[in-house]
Short mmCIF file of C-alpha atoms (C1' of nucleotides) in Angstrom, two decimals:
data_model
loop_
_atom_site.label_atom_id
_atom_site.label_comp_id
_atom_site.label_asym_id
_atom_site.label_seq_id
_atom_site.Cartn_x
_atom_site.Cartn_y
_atom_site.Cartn_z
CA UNK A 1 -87.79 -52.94 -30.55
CA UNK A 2 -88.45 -55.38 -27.76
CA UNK A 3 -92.08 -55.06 -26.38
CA UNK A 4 -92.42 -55.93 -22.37
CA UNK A 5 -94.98 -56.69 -20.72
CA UNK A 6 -94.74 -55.59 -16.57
CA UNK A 7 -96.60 -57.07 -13.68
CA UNK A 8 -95.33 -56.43 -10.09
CA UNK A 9 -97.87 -56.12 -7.68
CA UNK A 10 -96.13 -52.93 -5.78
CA UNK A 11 -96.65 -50.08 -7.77
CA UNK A 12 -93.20 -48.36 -6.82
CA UNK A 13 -91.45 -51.06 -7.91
CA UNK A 14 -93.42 -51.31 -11.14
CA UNK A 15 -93.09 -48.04 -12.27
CA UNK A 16 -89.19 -47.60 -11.08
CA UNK A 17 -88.43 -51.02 -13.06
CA UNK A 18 -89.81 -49.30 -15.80
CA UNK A 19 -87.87 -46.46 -15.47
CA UNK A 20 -85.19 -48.46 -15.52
CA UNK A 21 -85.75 -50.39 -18.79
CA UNK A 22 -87.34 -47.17 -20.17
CA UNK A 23 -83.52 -45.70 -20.35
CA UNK A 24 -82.45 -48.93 -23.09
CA UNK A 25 -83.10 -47.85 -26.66
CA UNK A 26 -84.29 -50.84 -28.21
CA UNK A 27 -86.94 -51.69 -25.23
CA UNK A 28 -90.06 -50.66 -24.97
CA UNK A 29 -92.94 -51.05 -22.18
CA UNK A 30 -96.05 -51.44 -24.07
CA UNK A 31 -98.29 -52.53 -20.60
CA UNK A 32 -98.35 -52.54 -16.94
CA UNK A 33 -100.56 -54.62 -14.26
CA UNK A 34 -100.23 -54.98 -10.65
CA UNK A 35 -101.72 -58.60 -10.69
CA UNK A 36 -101.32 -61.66 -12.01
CA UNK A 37 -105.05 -62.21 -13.10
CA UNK A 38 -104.50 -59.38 -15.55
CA UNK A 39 -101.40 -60.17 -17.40
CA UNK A 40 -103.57 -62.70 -19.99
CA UNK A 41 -105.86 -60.20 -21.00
CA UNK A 42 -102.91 -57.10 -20.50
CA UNK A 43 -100.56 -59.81 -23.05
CA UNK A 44 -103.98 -60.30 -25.50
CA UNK A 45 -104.56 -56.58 -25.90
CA UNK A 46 -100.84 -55.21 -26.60
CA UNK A 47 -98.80 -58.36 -27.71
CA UNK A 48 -95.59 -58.08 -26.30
CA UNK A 49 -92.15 -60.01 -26.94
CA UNK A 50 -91.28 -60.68 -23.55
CA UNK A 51 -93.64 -60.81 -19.91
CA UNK A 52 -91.60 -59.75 -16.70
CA UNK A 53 -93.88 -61.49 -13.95
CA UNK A 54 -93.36 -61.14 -9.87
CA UNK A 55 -93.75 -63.90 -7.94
CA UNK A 56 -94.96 -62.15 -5.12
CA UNK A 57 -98.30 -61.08 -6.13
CA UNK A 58 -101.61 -61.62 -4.63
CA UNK A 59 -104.38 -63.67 -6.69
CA UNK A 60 -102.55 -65.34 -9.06
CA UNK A 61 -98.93 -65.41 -8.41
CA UNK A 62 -96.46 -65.00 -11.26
CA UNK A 63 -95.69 -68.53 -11.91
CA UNK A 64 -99.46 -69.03 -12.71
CA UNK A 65 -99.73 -66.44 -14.49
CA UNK A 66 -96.86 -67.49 -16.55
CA UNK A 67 -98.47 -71.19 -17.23
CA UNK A 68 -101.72 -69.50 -18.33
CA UNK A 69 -99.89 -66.80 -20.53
CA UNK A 70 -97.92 -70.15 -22.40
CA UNK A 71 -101.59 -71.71 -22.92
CA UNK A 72 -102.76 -68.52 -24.62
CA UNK A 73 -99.72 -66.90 -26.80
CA UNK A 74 -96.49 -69.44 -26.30
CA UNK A 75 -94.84 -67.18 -28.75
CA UNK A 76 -94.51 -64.85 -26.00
CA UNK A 77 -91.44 -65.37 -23.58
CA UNK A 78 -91.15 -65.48 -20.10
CA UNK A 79 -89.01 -64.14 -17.37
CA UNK A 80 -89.83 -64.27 -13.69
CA UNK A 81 -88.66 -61.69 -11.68
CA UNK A 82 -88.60 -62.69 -7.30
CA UNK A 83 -87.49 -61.06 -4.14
CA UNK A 84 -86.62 -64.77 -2.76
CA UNK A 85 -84.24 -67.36 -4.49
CA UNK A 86 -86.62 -69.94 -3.21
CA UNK A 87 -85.13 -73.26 -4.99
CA UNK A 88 -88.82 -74.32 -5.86
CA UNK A 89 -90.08 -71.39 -7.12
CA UNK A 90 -87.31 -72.16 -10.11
CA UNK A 91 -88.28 -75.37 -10.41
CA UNK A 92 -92.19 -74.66 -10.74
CA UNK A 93 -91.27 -71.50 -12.79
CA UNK A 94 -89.05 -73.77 -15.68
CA UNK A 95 -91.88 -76.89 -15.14
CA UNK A 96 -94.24 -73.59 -16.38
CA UNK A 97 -92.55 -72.91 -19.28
CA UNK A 98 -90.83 -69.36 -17.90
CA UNK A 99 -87.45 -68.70 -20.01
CA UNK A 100 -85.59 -67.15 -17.36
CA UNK A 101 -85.64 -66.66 -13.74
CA UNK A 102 -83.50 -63.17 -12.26
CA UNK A 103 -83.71 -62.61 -8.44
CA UNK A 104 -83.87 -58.97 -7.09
CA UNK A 105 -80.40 -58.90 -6.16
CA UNK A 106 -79.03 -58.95 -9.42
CA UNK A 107 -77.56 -55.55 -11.09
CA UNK A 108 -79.87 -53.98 -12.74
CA UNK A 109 -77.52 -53.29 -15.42
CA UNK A 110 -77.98 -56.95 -16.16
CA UNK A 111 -81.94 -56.89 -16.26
CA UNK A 112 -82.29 -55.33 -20.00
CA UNK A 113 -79.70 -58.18 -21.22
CA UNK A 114 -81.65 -60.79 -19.57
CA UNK A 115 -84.58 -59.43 -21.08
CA UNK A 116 -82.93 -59.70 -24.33
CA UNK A 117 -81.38 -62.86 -24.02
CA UNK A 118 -84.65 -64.52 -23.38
CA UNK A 119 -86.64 -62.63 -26.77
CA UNK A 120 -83.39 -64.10 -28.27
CA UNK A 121 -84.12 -67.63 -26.97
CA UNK A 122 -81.66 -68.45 -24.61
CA UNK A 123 -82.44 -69.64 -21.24
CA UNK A 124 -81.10 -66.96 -18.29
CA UNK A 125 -80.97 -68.60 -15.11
CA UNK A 126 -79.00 -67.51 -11.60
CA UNK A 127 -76.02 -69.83 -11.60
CA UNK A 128 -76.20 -69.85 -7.82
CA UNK A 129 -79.78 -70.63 -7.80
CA UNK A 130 -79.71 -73.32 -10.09
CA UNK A 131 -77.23 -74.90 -8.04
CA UNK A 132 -79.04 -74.68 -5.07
CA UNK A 133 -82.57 -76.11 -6.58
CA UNK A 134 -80.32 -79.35 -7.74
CA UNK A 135 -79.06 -80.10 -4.48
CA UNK A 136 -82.49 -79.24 -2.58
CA UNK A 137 -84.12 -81.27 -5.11
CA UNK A 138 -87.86 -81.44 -5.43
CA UNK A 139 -89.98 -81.56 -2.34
CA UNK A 140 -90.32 -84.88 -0.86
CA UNK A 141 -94.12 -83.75 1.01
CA UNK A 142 -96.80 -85.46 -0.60
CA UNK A 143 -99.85 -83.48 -1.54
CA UNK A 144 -101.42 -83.66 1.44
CA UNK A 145 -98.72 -83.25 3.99
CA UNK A 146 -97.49 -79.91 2.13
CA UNK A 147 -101.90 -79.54 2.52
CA UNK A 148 -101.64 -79.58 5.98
CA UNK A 149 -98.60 -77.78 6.74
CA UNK A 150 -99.93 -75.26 4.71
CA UNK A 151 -102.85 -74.72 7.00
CA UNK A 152 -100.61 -75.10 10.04
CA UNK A 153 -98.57 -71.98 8.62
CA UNK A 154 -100.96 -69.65 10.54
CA UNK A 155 -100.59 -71.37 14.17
CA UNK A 156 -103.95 -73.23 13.89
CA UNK A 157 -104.28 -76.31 16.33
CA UNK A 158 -104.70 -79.62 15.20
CA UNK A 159 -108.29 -79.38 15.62
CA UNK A 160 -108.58 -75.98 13.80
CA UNK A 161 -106.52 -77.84 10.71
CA UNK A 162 -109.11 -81.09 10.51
CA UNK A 163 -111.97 -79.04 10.38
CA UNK A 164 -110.28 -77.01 7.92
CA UNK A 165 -109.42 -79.92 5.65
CA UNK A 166 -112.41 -82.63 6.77
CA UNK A 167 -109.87 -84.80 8.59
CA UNK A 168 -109.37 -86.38 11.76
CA UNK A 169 -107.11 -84.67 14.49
CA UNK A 170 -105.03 -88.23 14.57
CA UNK A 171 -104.52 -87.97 10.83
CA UNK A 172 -103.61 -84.14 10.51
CA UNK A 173 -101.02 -85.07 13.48
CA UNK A 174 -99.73 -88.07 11.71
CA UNK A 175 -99.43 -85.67 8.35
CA UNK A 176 -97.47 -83.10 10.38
CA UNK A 177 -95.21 -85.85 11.99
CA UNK A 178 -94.46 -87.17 8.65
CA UNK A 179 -93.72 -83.83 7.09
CA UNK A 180 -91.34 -83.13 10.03
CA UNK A 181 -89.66 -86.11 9.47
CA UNK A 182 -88.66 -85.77 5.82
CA UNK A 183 -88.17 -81.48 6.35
CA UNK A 184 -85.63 -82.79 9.08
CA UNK A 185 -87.31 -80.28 11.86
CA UNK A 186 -87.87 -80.52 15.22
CA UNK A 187 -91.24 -78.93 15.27
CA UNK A 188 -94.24 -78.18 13.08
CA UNK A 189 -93.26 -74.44 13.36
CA UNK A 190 -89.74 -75.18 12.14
CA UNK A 191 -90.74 -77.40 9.36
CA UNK A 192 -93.01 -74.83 8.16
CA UNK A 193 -90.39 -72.43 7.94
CA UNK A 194 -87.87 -74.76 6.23
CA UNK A 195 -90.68 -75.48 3.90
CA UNK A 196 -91.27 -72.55 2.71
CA UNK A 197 -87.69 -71.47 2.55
CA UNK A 198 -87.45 -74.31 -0.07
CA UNK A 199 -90.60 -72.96 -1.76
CA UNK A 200 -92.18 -76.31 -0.83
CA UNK A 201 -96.04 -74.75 -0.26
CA UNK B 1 -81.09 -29.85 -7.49
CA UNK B 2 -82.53 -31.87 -4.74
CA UNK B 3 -78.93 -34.60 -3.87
CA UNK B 4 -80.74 -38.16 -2.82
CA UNK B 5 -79.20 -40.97 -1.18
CA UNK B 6 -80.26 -44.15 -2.12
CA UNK B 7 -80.20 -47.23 0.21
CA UNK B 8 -81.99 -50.59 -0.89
CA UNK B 9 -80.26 -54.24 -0.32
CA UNK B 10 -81.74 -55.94 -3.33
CA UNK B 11 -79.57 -53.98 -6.50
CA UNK B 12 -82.38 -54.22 -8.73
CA UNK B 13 -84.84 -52.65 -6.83
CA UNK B 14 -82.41 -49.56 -6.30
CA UNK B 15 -81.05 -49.38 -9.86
CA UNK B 16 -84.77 -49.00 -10.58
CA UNK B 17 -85.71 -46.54 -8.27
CA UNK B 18 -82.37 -44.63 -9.31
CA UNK B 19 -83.36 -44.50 -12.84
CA UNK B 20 -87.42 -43.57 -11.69
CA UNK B 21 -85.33 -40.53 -9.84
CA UNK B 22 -83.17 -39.25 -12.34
CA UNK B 23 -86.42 -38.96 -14.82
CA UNK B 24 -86.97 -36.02 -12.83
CA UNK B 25 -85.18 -32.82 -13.86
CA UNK B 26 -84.27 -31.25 -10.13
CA UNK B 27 -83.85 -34.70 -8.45
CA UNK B 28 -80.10 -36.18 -8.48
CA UNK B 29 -79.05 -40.00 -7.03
CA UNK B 30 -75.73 -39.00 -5.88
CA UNK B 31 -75.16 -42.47 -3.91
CA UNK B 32 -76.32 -45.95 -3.59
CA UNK B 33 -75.62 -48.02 -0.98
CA UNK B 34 -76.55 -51.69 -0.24
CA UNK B 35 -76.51 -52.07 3.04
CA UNK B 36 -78.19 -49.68 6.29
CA UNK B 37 -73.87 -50.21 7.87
CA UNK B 38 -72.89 -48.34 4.68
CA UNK B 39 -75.32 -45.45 5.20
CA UNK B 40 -73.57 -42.87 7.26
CA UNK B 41 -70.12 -43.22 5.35
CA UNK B 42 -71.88 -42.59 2.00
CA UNK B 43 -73.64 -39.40 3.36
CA UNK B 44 -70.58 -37.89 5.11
CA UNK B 45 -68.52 -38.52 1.49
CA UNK B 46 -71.55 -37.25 -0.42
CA UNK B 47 -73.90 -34.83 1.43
CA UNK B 48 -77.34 -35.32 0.59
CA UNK B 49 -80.00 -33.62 0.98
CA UNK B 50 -82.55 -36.38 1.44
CA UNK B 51 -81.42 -40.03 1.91
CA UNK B 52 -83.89 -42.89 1.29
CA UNK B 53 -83.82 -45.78 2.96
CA UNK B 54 -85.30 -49.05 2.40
CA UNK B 55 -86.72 -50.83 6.34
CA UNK B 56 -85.45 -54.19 5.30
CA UNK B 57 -81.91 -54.76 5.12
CA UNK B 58 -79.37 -57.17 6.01
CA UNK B 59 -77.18 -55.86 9.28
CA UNK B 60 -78.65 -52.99 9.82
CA UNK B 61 -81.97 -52.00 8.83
CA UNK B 62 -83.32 -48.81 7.37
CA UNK B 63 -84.71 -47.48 10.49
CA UNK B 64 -81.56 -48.19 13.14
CA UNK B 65 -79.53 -46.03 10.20
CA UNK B 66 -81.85 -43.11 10.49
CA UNK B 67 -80.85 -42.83 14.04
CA UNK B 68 -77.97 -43.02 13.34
CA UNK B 69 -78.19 -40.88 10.44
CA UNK B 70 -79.37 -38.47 12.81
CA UNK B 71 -76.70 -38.58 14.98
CA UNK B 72 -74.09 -37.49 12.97
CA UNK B 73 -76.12 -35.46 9.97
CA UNK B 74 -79.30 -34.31 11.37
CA UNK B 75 -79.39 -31.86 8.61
CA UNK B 76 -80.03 -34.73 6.13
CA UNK B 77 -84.23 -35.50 5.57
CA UNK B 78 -84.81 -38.66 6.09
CA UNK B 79 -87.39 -40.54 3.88
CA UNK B 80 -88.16 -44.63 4.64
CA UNK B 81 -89.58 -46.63 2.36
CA UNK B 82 -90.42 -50.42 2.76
CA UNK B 83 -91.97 -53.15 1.26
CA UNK B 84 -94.51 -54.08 4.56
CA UNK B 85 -97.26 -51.48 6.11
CA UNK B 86 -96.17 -52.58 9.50
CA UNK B 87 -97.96 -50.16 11.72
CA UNK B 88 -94.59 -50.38 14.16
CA UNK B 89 -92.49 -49.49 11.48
CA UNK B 90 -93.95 -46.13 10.76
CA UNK B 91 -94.19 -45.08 14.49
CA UNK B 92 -90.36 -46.49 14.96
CA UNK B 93 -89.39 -44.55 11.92
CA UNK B 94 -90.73 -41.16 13.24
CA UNK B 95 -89.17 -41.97 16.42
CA UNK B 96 -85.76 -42.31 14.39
CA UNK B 97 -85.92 -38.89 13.00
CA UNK B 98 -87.41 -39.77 9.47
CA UNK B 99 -89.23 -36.87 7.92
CA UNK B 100 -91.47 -39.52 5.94
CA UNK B 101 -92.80 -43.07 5.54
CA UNK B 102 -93.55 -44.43 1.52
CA UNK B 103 -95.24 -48.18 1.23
CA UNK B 104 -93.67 -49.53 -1.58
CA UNK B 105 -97.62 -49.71 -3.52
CA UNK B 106 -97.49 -46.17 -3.66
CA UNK B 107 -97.70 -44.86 -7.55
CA UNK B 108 -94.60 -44.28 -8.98
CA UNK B 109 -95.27 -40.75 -9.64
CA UNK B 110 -95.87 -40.06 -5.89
CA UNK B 111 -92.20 -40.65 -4.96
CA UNK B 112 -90.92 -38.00 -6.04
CA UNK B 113 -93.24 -35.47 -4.40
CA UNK B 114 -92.55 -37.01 -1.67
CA UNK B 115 -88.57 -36.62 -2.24
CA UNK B 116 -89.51 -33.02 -2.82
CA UNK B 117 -91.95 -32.46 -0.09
CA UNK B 118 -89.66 -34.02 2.87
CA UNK B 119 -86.96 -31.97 1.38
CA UNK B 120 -89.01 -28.63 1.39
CA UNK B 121 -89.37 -29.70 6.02
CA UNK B 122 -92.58 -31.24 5.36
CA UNK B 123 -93.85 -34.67 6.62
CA UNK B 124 -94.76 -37.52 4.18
CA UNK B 125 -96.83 -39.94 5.69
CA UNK B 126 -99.03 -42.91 4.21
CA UNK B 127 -103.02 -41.62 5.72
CA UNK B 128 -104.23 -45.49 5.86
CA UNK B 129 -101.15 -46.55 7.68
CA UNK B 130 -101.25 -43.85 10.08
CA UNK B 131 -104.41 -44.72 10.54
CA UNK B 132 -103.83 -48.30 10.96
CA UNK B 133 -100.67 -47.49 13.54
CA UNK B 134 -103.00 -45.70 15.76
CA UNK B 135 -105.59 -48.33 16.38
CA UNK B 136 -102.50 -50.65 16.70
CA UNK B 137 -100.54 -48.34 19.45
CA UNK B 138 -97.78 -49.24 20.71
CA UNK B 139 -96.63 -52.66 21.46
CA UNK B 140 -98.02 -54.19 24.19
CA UNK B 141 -94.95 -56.86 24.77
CA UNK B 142 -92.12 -56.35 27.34
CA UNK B 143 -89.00 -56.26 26.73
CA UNK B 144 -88.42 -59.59 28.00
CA UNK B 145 -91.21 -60.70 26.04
CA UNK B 146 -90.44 -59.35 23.37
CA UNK B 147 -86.76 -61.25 23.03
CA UNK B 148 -88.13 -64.71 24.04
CA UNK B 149 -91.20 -63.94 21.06
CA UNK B 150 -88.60 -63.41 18.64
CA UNK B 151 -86.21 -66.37 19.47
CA UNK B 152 -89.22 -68.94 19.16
CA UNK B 153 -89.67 -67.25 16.09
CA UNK B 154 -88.03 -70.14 14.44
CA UNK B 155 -89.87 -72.82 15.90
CA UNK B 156 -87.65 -73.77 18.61
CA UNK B 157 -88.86 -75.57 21.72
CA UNK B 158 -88.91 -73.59 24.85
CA UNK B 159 -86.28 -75.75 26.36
CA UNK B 160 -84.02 -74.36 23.29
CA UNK B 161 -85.10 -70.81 24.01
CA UNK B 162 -84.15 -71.17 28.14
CA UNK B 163 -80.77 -72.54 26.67
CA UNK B 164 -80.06 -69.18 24.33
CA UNK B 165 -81.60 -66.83 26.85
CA UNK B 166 -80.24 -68.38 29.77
CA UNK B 167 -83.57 -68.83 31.50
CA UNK B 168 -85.73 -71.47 33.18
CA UNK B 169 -87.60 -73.60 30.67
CA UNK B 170 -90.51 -72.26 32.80
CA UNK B 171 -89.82 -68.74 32.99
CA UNK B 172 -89.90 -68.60 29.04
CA UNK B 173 -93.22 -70.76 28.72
CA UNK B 174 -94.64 -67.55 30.85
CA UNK B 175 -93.41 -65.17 29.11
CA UNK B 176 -94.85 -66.74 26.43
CA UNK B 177 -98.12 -67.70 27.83
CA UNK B 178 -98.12 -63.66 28.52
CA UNK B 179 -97.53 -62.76 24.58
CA UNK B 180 -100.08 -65.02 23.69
CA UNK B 181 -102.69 -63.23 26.09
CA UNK B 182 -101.30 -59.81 25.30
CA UNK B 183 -101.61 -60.94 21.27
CA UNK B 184 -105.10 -62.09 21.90
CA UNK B 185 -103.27 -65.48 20.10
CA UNK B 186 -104.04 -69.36 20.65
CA UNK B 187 -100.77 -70.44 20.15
CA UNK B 188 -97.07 -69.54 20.19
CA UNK B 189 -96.68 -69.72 16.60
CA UNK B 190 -100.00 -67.52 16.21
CA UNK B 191 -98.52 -65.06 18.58
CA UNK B 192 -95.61 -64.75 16.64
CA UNK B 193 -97.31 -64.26 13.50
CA UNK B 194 -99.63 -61.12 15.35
CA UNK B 195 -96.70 -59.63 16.02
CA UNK B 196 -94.73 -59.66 13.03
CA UNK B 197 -97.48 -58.25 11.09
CA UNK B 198 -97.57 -55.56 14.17
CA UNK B 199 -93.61 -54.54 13.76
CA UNK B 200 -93.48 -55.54 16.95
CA UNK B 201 -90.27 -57.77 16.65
"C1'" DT C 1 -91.61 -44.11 51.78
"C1'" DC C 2 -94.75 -46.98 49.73
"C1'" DT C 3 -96.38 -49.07 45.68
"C1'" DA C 4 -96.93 -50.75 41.09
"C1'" DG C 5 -95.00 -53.26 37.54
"C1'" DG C 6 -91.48 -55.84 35.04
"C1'" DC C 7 -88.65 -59.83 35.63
"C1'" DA C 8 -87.46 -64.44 37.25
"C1'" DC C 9 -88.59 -68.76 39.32
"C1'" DT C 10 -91.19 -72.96 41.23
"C1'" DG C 11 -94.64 -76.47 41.12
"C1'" DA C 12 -98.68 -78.33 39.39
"C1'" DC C 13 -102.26 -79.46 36.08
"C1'" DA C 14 -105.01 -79.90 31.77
"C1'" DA C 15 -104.50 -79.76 26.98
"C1'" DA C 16 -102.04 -80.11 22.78
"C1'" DT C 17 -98.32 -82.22 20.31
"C1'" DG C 18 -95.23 -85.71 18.29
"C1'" DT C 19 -94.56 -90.58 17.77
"C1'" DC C 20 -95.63 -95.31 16.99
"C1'" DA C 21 -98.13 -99.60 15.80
"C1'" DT C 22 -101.77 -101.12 13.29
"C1'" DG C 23 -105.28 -101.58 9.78
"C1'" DG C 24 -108.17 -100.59 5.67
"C1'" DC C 25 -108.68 -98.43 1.08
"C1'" DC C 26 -107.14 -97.29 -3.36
"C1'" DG C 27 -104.32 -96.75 -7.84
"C1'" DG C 28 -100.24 -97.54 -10.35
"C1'" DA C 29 -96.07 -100.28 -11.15
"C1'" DT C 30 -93.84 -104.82 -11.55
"C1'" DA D 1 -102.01 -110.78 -9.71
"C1'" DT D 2 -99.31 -108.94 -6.51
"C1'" DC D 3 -96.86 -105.44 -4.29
"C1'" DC D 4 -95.92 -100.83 -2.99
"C1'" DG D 5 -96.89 -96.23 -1.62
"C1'" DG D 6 -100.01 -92.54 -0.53
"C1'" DC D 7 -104.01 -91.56 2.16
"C1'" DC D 8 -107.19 -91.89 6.14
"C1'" DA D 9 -108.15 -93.50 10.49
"C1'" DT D 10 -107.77 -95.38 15.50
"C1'" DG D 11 -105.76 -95.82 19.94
"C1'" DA D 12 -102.08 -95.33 23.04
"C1'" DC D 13 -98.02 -93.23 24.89
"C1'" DA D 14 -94.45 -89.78 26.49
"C1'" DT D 15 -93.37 -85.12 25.89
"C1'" DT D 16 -94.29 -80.43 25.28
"C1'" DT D 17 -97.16 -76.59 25.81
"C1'" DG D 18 -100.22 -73.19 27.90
"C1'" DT D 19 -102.13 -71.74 32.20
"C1'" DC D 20 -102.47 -70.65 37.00
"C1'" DA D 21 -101.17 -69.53 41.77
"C1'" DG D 22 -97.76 -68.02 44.57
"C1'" DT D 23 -92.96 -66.11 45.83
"C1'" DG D 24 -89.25 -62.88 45.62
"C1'" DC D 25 -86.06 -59.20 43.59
"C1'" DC D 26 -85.46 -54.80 41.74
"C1'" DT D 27 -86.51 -50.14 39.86
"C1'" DA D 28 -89.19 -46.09 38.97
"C1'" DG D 29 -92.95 -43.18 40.07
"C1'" DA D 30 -96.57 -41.31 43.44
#
DNA sequence: TCTAGGCACTGACAAATGTCATGGCCGGAT
DNA sequence: ATCCGGCCATGACATTTGTCAGTGCCTAGA
């Protein structure tokens, strides 16, 4: 009997993903939580085999929650579950010691052998996604350019950015022109968006 | 025995929610379908009684196949479910013919009552989001608007956006300049975000 | 019929943006 | 010890952006 831990922040979800690996015979849900700041104590209290983490979730996000749950119990193993195949989010997800990475797109029929797979100690990994994260590679924004376009992700001015971050206007506009160079973009608006399509923030 | 039509784009997502349905004794998933162009074949082949549909799908969405779910099978309840509270969505949605609206942080256990109650004529509707979609009204945006709004979307310059919408470079800063007012927004890229959050693209 | 409002355009102006050259500071690599 | 790269800053420049005033066309409602 493998014992799964479930955090998804939307409660539908949560409970139909449940369901769903309620039906296998030799799986069990012992817990569920709706954030990631709860899956440490959630994991300490029922100790299950396996922790199916969102990445979507407000507070801490599943990837965090997944390098804090390896610092505690690394006996227990890791899968992250995402609605976006964001090539960073692998990368940050593997660098935190997850097992195995499944995007929402997958069958579900394949969710309970992924699940098993990784309490068996293989990696499972989207073939399609790996691929991708090799050729997108790692970002190239230092810290503080993917800072700054960060904060410019709302529409803030310049000048709403360096008081944000203690800067100078000049500087946050030379960060900004920097990080559009290396995203390839045209304009701060479109490098945020590639950025974050590449999970770079 | 309450016959449910299932439409979700992300597989996992509706395998789950088909196995949360079928826990339920007079509930019955007698199609899934991936995609809002698929909807209307599936329910003319099967003949639901209530057909759920998911707002955010590839071609077309959730709410463009209730109307046109409507259209040809107006006896079929229509019940939308989506991942964002957009206070546009839900007023959209009604206007579509859908019987009900179900935020995907809803409890589990909720969804099928509400299955049950939009099948028994009744509406379904989220009271905080109702809420919310009042204060928010309608959108304030023109049509015109509107379509130049959503193609800077993306970051493009306005130059670009004259060039798609074959317009004046300064006819679309205008437009513009009026979302931003109408928005109460600073800056293109704040506008854009207002209005997402809205529904109102 | 008149009128209000959406749509399109022009021209002009102040402000914000993106770029570049330059320089100083620091920590890690050679 | 030196060099390189990231970080912060300045100042200057051309371009883009946001705003405003004014014009005209067209359609729907009073």
């Amino acid at each position: 009997m493998i014992k799964i831990l479930l955090a998804d922040d939307q409660a539908l979800v949560r409970g139909a993903l449940s369901a769903l690996l309620a039906m296998e015979p030799d799986l069990e849900v012992v817990a569920e939580v709706g954030s990631g700041d709860l899956v440490v104590d959630a994991a300490l209290e029922h100790r299950p085999d396996v922790a199916l983490l969102d990445v979507e979730m407000p507070g801490m996000d599943g990837i965090a929650a997944a390098a804090a749950l390896r610092g505690v119990l690394p006996e227990v193993k890791v899968l992250i579950v995402t609605t976006f195949g964001r090539p960073g989010f692998l990368r940050r997800a593997l660098q935190a010691g997850a097992s195995g990475f499944v995007v929402k797109d997958t069958p579900a029929a394949e969710l309970a052998d992924a699940v098993r797979r990784v309490h068996a100690g293989l990696r499972v990994v989207d073939p399609a996604l790996a691929a991708d994260s090799l050729v997108a590679g790692e970002s190239p924004l230092s810290p503080r350019e993917t800072e700054v376009l960060r904060a410019a992700s709302d529409g803030s001015t310049a000048a709403a950015i360096a008081a944000k971050l203690f800067l100078s206007e000049g500087t946050v506009r030379n960060h900004l022109s920097s990080a559009i160079g290396k995203t390839g973009a045209a304009t701060r608006a479109e490098a945020v968006l590639i950025a974050t399509e590449n999970g770079w923030l």
